[in-house]
Coordinates of N, CA and C and ligand atoms in Angstrom, one line a residue:
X1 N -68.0 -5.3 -59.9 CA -66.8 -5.8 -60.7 C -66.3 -7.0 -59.9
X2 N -65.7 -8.1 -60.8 CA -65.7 -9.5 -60.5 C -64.5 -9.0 -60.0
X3 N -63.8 -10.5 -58.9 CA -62.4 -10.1 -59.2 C -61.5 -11.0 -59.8
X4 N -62.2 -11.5 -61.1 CA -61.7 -12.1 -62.5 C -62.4 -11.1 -63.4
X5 N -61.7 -10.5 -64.2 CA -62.5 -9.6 -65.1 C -61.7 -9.0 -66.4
X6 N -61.8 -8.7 -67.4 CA -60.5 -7.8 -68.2 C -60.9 -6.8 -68.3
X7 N -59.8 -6.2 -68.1 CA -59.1 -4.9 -67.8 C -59.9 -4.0 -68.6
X8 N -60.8 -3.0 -68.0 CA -60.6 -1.7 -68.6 C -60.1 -0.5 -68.6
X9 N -59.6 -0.2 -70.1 CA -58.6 0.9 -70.5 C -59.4 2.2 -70.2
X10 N -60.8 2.6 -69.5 CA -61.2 3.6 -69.4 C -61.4 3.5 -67.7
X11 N -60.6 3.1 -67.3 CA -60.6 3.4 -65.7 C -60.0 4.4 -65.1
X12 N -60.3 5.6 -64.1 CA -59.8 6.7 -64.0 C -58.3 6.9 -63.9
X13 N -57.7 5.6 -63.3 CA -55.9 5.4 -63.5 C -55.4 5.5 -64.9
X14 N -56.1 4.5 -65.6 CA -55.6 4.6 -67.1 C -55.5 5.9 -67.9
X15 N -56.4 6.5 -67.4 CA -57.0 7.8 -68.1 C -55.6 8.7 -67.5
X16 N -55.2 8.7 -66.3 CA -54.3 9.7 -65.5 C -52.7 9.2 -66.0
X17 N -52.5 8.0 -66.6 CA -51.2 7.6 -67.3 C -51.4 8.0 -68.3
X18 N -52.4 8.0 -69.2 CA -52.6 8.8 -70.7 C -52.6 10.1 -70.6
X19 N -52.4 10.4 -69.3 CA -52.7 12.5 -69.2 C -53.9 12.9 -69.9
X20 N -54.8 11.9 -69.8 CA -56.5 12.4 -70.2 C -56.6 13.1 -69.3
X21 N -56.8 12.7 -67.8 CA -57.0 13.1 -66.8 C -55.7 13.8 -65.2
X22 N -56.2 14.4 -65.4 CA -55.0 15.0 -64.6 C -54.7 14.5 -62.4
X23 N -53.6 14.6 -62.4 CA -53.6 14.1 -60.8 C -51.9 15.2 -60.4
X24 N -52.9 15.0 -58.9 CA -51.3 15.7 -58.3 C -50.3 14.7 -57.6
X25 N -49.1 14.8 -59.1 CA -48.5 14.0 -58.7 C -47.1 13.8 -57.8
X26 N -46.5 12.7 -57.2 CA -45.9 12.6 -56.1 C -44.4 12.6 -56.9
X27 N -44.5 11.5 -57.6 CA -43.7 10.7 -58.6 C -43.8 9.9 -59.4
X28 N -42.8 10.1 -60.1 CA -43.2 9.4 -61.6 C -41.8 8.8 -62.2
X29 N -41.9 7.4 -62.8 CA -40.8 6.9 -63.7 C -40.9 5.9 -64.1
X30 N -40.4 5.3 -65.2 CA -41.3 4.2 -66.3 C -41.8 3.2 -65.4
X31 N -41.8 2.7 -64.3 CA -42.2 1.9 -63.6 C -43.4 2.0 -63.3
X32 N -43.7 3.2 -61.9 CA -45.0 3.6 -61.6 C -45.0 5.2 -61.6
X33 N -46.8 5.3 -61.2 CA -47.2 6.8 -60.6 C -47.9 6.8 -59.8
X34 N -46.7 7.8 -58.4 CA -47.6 8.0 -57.7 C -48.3 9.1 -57.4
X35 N -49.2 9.8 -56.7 CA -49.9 10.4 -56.9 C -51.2 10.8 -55.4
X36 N -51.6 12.2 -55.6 CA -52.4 12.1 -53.9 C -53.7 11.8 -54.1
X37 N -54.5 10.9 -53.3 CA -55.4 10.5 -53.3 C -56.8 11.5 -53.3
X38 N -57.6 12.2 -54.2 CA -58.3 13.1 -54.2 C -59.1 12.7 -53.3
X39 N -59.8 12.1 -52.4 CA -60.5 11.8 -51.4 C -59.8 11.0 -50.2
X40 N -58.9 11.8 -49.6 CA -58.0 11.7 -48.8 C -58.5 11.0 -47.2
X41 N -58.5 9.6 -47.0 CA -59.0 9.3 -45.6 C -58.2 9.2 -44.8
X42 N -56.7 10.1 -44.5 CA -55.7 10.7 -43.8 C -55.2 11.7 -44.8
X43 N -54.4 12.4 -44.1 CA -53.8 13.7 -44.3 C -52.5 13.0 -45.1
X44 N -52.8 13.3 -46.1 CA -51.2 12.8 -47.3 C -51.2 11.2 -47.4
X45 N -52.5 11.0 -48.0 CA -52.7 9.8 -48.6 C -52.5 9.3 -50.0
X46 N -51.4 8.6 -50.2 CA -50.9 8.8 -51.3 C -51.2 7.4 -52.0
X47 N -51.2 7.1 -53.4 CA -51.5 6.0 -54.4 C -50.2 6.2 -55.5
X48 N -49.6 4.8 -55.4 CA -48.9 4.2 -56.7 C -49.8 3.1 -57.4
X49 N -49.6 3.8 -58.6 CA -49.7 2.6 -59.6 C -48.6 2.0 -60.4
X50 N -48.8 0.8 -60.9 CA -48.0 0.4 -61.9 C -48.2 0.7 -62.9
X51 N -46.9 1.0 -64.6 CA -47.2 1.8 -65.4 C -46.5 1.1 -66.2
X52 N -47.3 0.2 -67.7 CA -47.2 -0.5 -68.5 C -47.5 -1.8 -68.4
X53 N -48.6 -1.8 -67.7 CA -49.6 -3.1 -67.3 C -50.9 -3.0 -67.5
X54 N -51.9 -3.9 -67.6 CA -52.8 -4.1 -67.8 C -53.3 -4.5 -66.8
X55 N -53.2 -4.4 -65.5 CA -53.5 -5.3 -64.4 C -54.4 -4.6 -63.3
X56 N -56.0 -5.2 -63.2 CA -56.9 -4.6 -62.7 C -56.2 -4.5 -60.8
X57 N -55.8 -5.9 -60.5 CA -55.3 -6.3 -58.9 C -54.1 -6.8 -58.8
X58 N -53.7 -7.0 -57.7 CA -52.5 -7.9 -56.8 C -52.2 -8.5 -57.7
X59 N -53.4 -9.7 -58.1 CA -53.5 -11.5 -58.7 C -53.7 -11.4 -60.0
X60 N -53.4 -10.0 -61.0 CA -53.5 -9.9 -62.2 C -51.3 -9.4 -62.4
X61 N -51.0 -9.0 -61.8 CA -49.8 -8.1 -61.9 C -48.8 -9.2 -62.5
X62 N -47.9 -9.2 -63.2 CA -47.0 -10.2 -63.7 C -45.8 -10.4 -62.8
X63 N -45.7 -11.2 -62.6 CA -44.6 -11.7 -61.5 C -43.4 -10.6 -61.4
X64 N -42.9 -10.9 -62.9 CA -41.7 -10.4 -63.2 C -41.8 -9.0 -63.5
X65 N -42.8 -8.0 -62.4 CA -42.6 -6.7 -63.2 C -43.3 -6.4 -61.5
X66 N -43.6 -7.5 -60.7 CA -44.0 -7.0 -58.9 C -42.5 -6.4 -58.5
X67 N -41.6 -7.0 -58.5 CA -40.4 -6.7 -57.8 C -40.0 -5.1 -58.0
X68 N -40.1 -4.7 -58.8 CA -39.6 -3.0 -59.4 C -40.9 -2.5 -58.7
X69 N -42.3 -2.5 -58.9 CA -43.2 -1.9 -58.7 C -43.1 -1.6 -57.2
X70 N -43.1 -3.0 -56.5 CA -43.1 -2.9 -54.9 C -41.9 -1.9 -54.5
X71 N -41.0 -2.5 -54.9 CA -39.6 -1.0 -54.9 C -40.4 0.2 -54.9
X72 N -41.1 0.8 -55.6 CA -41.6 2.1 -55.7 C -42.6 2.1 -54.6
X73 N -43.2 1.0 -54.5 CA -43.9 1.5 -53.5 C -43.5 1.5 -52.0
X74 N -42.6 0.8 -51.6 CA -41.4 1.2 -50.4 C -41.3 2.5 -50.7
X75 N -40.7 2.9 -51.8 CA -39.9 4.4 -51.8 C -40.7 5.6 -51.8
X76 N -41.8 5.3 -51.8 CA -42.9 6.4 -51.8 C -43.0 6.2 -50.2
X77 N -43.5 4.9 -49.9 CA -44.2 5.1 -48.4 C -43.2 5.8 -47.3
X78 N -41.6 5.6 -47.7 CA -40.5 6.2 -47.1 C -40.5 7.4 -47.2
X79 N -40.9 8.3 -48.3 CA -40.9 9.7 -48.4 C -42.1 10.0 -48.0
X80 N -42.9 9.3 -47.6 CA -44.2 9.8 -47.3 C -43.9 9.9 -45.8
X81 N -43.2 8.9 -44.9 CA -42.7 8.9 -44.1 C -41.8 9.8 -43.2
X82 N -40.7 10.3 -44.0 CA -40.2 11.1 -43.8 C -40.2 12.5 -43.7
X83 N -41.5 12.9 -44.7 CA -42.0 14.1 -45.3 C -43.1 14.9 -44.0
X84 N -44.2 13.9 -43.5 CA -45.2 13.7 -42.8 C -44.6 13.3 -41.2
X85 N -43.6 12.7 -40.9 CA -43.6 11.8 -40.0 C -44.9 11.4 -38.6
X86 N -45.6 11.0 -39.5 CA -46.8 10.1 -38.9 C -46.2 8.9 -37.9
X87 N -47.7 8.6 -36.7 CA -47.2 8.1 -35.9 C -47.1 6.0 -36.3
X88 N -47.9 6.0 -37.4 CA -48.1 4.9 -38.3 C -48.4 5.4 -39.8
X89 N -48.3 4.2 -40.3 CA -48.4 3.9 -41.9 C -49.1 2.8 -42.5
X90 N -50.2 3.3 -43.3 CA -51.2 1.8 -43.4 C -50.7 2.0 -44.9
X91 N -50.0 0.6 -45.3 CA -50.0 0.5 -46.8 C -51.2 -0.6 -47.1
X92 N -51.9 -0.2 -47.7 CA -53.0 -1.4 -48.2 C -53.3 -1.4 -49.5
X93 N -53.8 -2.9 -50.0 CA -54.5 -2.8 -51.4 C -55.9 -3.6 -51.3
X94 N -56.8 -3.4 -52.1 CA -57.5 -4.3 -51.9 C -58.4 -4.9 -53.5
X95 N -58.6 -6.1 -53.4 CA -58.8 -7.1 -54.7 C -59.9 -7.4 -55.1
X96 N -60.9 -6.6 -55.8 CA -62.4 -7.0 -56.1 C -63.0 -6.0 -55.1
X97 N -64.3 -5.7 -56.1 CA -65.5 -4.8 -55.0 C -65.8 -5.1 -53.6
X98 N -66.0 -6.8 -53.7 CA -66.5 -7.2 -52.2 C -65.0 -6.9 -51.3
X99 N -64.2 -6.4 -52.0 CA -62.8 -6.4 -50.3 C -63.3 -5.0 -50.5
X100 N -63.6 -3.6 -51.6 CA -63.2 -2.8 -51.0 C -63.2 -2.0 -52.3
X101 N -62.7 -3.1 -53.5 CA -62.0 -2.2 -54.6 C -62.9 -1.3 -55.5
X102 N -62.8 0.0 -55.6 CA -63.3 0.8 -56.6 C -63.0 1.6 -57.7
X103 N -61.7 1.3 -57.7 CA -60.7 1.5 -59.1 C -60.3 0.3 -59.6
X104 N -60.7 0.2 -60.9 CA -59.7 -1.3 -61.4 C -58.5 -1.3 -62.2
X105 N -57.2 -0.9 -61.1 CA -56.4 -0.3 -61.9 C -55.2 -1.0 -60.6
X106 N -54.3 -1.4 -60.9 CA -53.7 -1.9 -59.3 C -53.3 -0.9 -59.1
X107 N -53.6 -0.6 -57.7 CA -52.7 0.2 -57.2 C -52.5 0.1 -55.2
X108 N -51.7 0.6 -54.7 CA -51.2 0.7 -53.0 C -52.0 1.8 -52.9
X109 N -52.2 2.0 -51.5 CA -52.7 3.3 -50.7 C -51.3 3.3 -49.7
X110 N -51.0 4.3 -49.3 CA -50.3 4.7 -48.7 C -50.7 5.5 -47.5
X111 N -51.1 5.4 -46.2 CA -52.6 6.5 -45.8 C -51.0 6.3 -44.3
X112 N -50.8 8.0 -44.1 CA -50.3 8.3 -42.7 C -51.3 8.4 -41.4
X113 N -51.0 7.6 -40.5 CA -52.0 7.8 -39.3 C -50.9 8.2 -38.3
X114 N -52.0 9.3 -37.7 CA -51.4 10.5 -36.2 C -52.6 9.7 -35.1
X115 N -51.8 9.3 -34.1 CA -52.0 8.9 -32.9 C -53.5 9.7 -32.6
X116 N -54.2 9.1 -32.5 CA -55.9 9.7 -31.9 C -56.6 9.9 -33.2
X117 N -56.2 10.4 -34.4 CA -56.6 10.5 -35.5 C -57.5 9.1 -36.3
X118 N -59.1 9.3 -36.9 CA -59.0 8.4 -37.6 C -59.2 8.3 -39.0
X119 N -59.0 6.8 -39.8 CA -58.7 7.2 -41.0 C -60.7 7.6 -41.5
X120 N -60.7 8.5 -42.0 CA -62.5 9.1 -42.7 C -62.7 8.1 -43.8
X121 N -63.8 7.8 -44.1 CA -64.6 6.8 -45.1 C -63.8 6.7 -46.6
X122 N -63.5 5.6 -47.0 CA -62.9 4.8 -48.3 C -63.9 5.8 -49.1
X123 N -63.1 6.4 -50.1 CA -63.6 6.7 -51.7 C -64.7 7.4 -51.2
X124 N -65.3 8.7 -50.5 CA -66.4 9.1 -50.6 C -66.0 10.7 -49.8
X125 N -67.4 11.4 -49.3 CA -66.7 12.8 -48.9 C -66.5 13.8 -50.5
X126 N -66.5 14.8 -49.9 CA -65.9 15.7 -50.8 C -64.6 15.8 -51.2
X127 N -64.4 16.2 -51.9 CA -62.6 16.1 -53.0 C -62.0 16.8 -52.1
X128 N -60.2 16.6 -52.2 CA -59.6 17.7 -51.2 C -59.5 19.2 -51.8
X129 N -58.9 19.6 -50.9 CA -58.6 21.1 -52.0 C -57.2 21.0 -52.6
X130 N -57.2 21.3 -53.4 CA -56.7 21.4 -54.4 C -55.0 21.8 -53.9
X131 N -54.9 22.8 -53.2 CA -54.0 23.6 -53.0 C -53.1 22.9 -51.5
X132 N -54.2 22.5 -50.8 CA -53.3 21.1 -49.6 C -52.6 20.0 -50.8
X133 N -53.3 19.3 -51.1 CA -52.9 18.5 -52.1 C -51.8 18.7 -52.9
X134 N -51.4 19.9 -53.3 CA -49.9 20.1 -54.1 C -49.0 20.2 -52.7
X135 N -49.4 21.2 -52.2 CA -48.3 21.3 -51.1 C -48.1 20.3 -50.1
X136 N -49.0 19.4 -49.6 CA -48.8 17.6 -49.2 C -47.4 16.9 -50.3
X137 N -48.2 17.3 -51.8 CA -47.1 16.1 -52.6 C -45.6 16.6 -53.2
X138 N -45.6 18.0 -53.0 CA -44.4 18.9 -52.8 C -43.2 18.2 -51.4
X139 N -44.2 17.9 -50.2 CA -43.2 18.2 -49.3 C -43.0 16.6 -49.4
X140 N -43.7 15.5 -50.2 CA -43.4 14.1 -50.2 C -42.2 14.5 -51.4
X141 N -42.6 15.1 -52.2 CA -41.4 15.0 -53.6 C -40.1 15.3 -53.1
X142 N -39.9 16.2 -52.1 CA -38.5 16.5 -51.9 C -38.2 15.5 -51.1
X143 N -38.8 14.5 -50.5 CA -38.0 13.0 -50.0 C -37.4 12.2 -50.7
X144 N -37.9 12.5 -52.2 CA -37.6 11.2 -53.2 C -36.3 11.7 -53.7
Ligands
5GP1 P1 -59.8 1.5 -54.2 O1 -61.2 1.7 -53.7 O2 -59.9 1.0 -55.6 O3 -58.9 0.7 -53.4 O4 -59.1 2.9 -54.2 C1 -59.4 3.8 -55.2 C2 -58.9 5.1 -54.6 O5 -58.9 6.1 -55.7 C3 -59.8 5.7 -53.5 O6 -59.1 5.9 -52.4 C4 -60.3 7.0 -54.2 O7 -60.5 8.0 -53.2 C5 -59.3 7.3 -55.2 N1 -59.8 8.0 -56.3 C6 -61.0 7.8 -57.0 N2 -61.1 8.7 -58.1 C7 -60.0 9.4 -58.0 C8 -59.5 10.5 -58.9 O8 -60.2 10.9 -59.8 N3 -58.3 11.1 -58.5 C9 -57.6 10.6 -57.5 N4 -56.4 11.3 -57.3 N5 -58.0 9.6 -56.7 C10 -59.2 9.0 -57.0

């Protein structure tokens, strides 16, 4: 996928705003959703997206609708922060296949890193379990 391209409505984010597909989620409000990363490359790696956009990346997102979104995604990485307290915080995005990208749906990663810990392979591995996964975005929910 280019990183000029239009938007498809059947990307697994779109599908999880339409409640096609289900996610464990962190937080939610007409702005964005966040949500835990099912292939987790730190412990409580969390994803916001933005919610009532069409925007595959960064360089797609409408100006006038960054400023609210980025708010959420501060207030996630703060409860993730708070919740976890890791000894770092990698907020990252990345724009097109060749950086990285394999959802085309914007979204942040939120990934906590523990001192000697490293982060395990982008998008691949087996799924987490199910049951860490709620209880990770439980102890993030009660920061928000
Ligand atoms: P990207 O590679 O586009 O920056 O990040 C996409 C992220 O979505 C990856 O970290 C990947 O693990 C995650 N991901 C892919 N499919 C699913 C899914 O079905 N559910 C959840 N919760 N995360 C997913």
């Amino acid at each position: 996928m280019t990183l000029h391209a239009d938007y498809q409505t059947d990307n697994i984010f779109a599908k999880m705003l339409r409640g096609d597909v289900p996610c464990v989620k962190v937080f939610e409000d007409d702005v964005a959703l966040a949500f835990m990363d099912i292939f987790p490359q730190t412990e409580g790696h969390t994803l916001v997206i933005p919610k009532g956009v069409e925007a595959r990346n960064f360089l797609d997102m409408p100006t006038d609708k960054l400023g609210a979104y980025m708010e959420r995604v501060q207030k996630v990485a703060r409860a993730v922060e708070k919740a976890l307290k890791p000894d770092g915080l990698r907020v990252i995005q990345f724009n097109g296949a060749s950086a990285g990208q394999t959802v085309y749906h914007l979204h942040f990663h939120i990934m906590p890193i523990r001192e000697g810990d490293s982060a395990r392979p982008h998008a691949s591995g087996a799924p987490a379990d199910m049951g860490q996964l709620n209880a990770l975005a439980d102890q993030i929910a009660a920061h928000l």
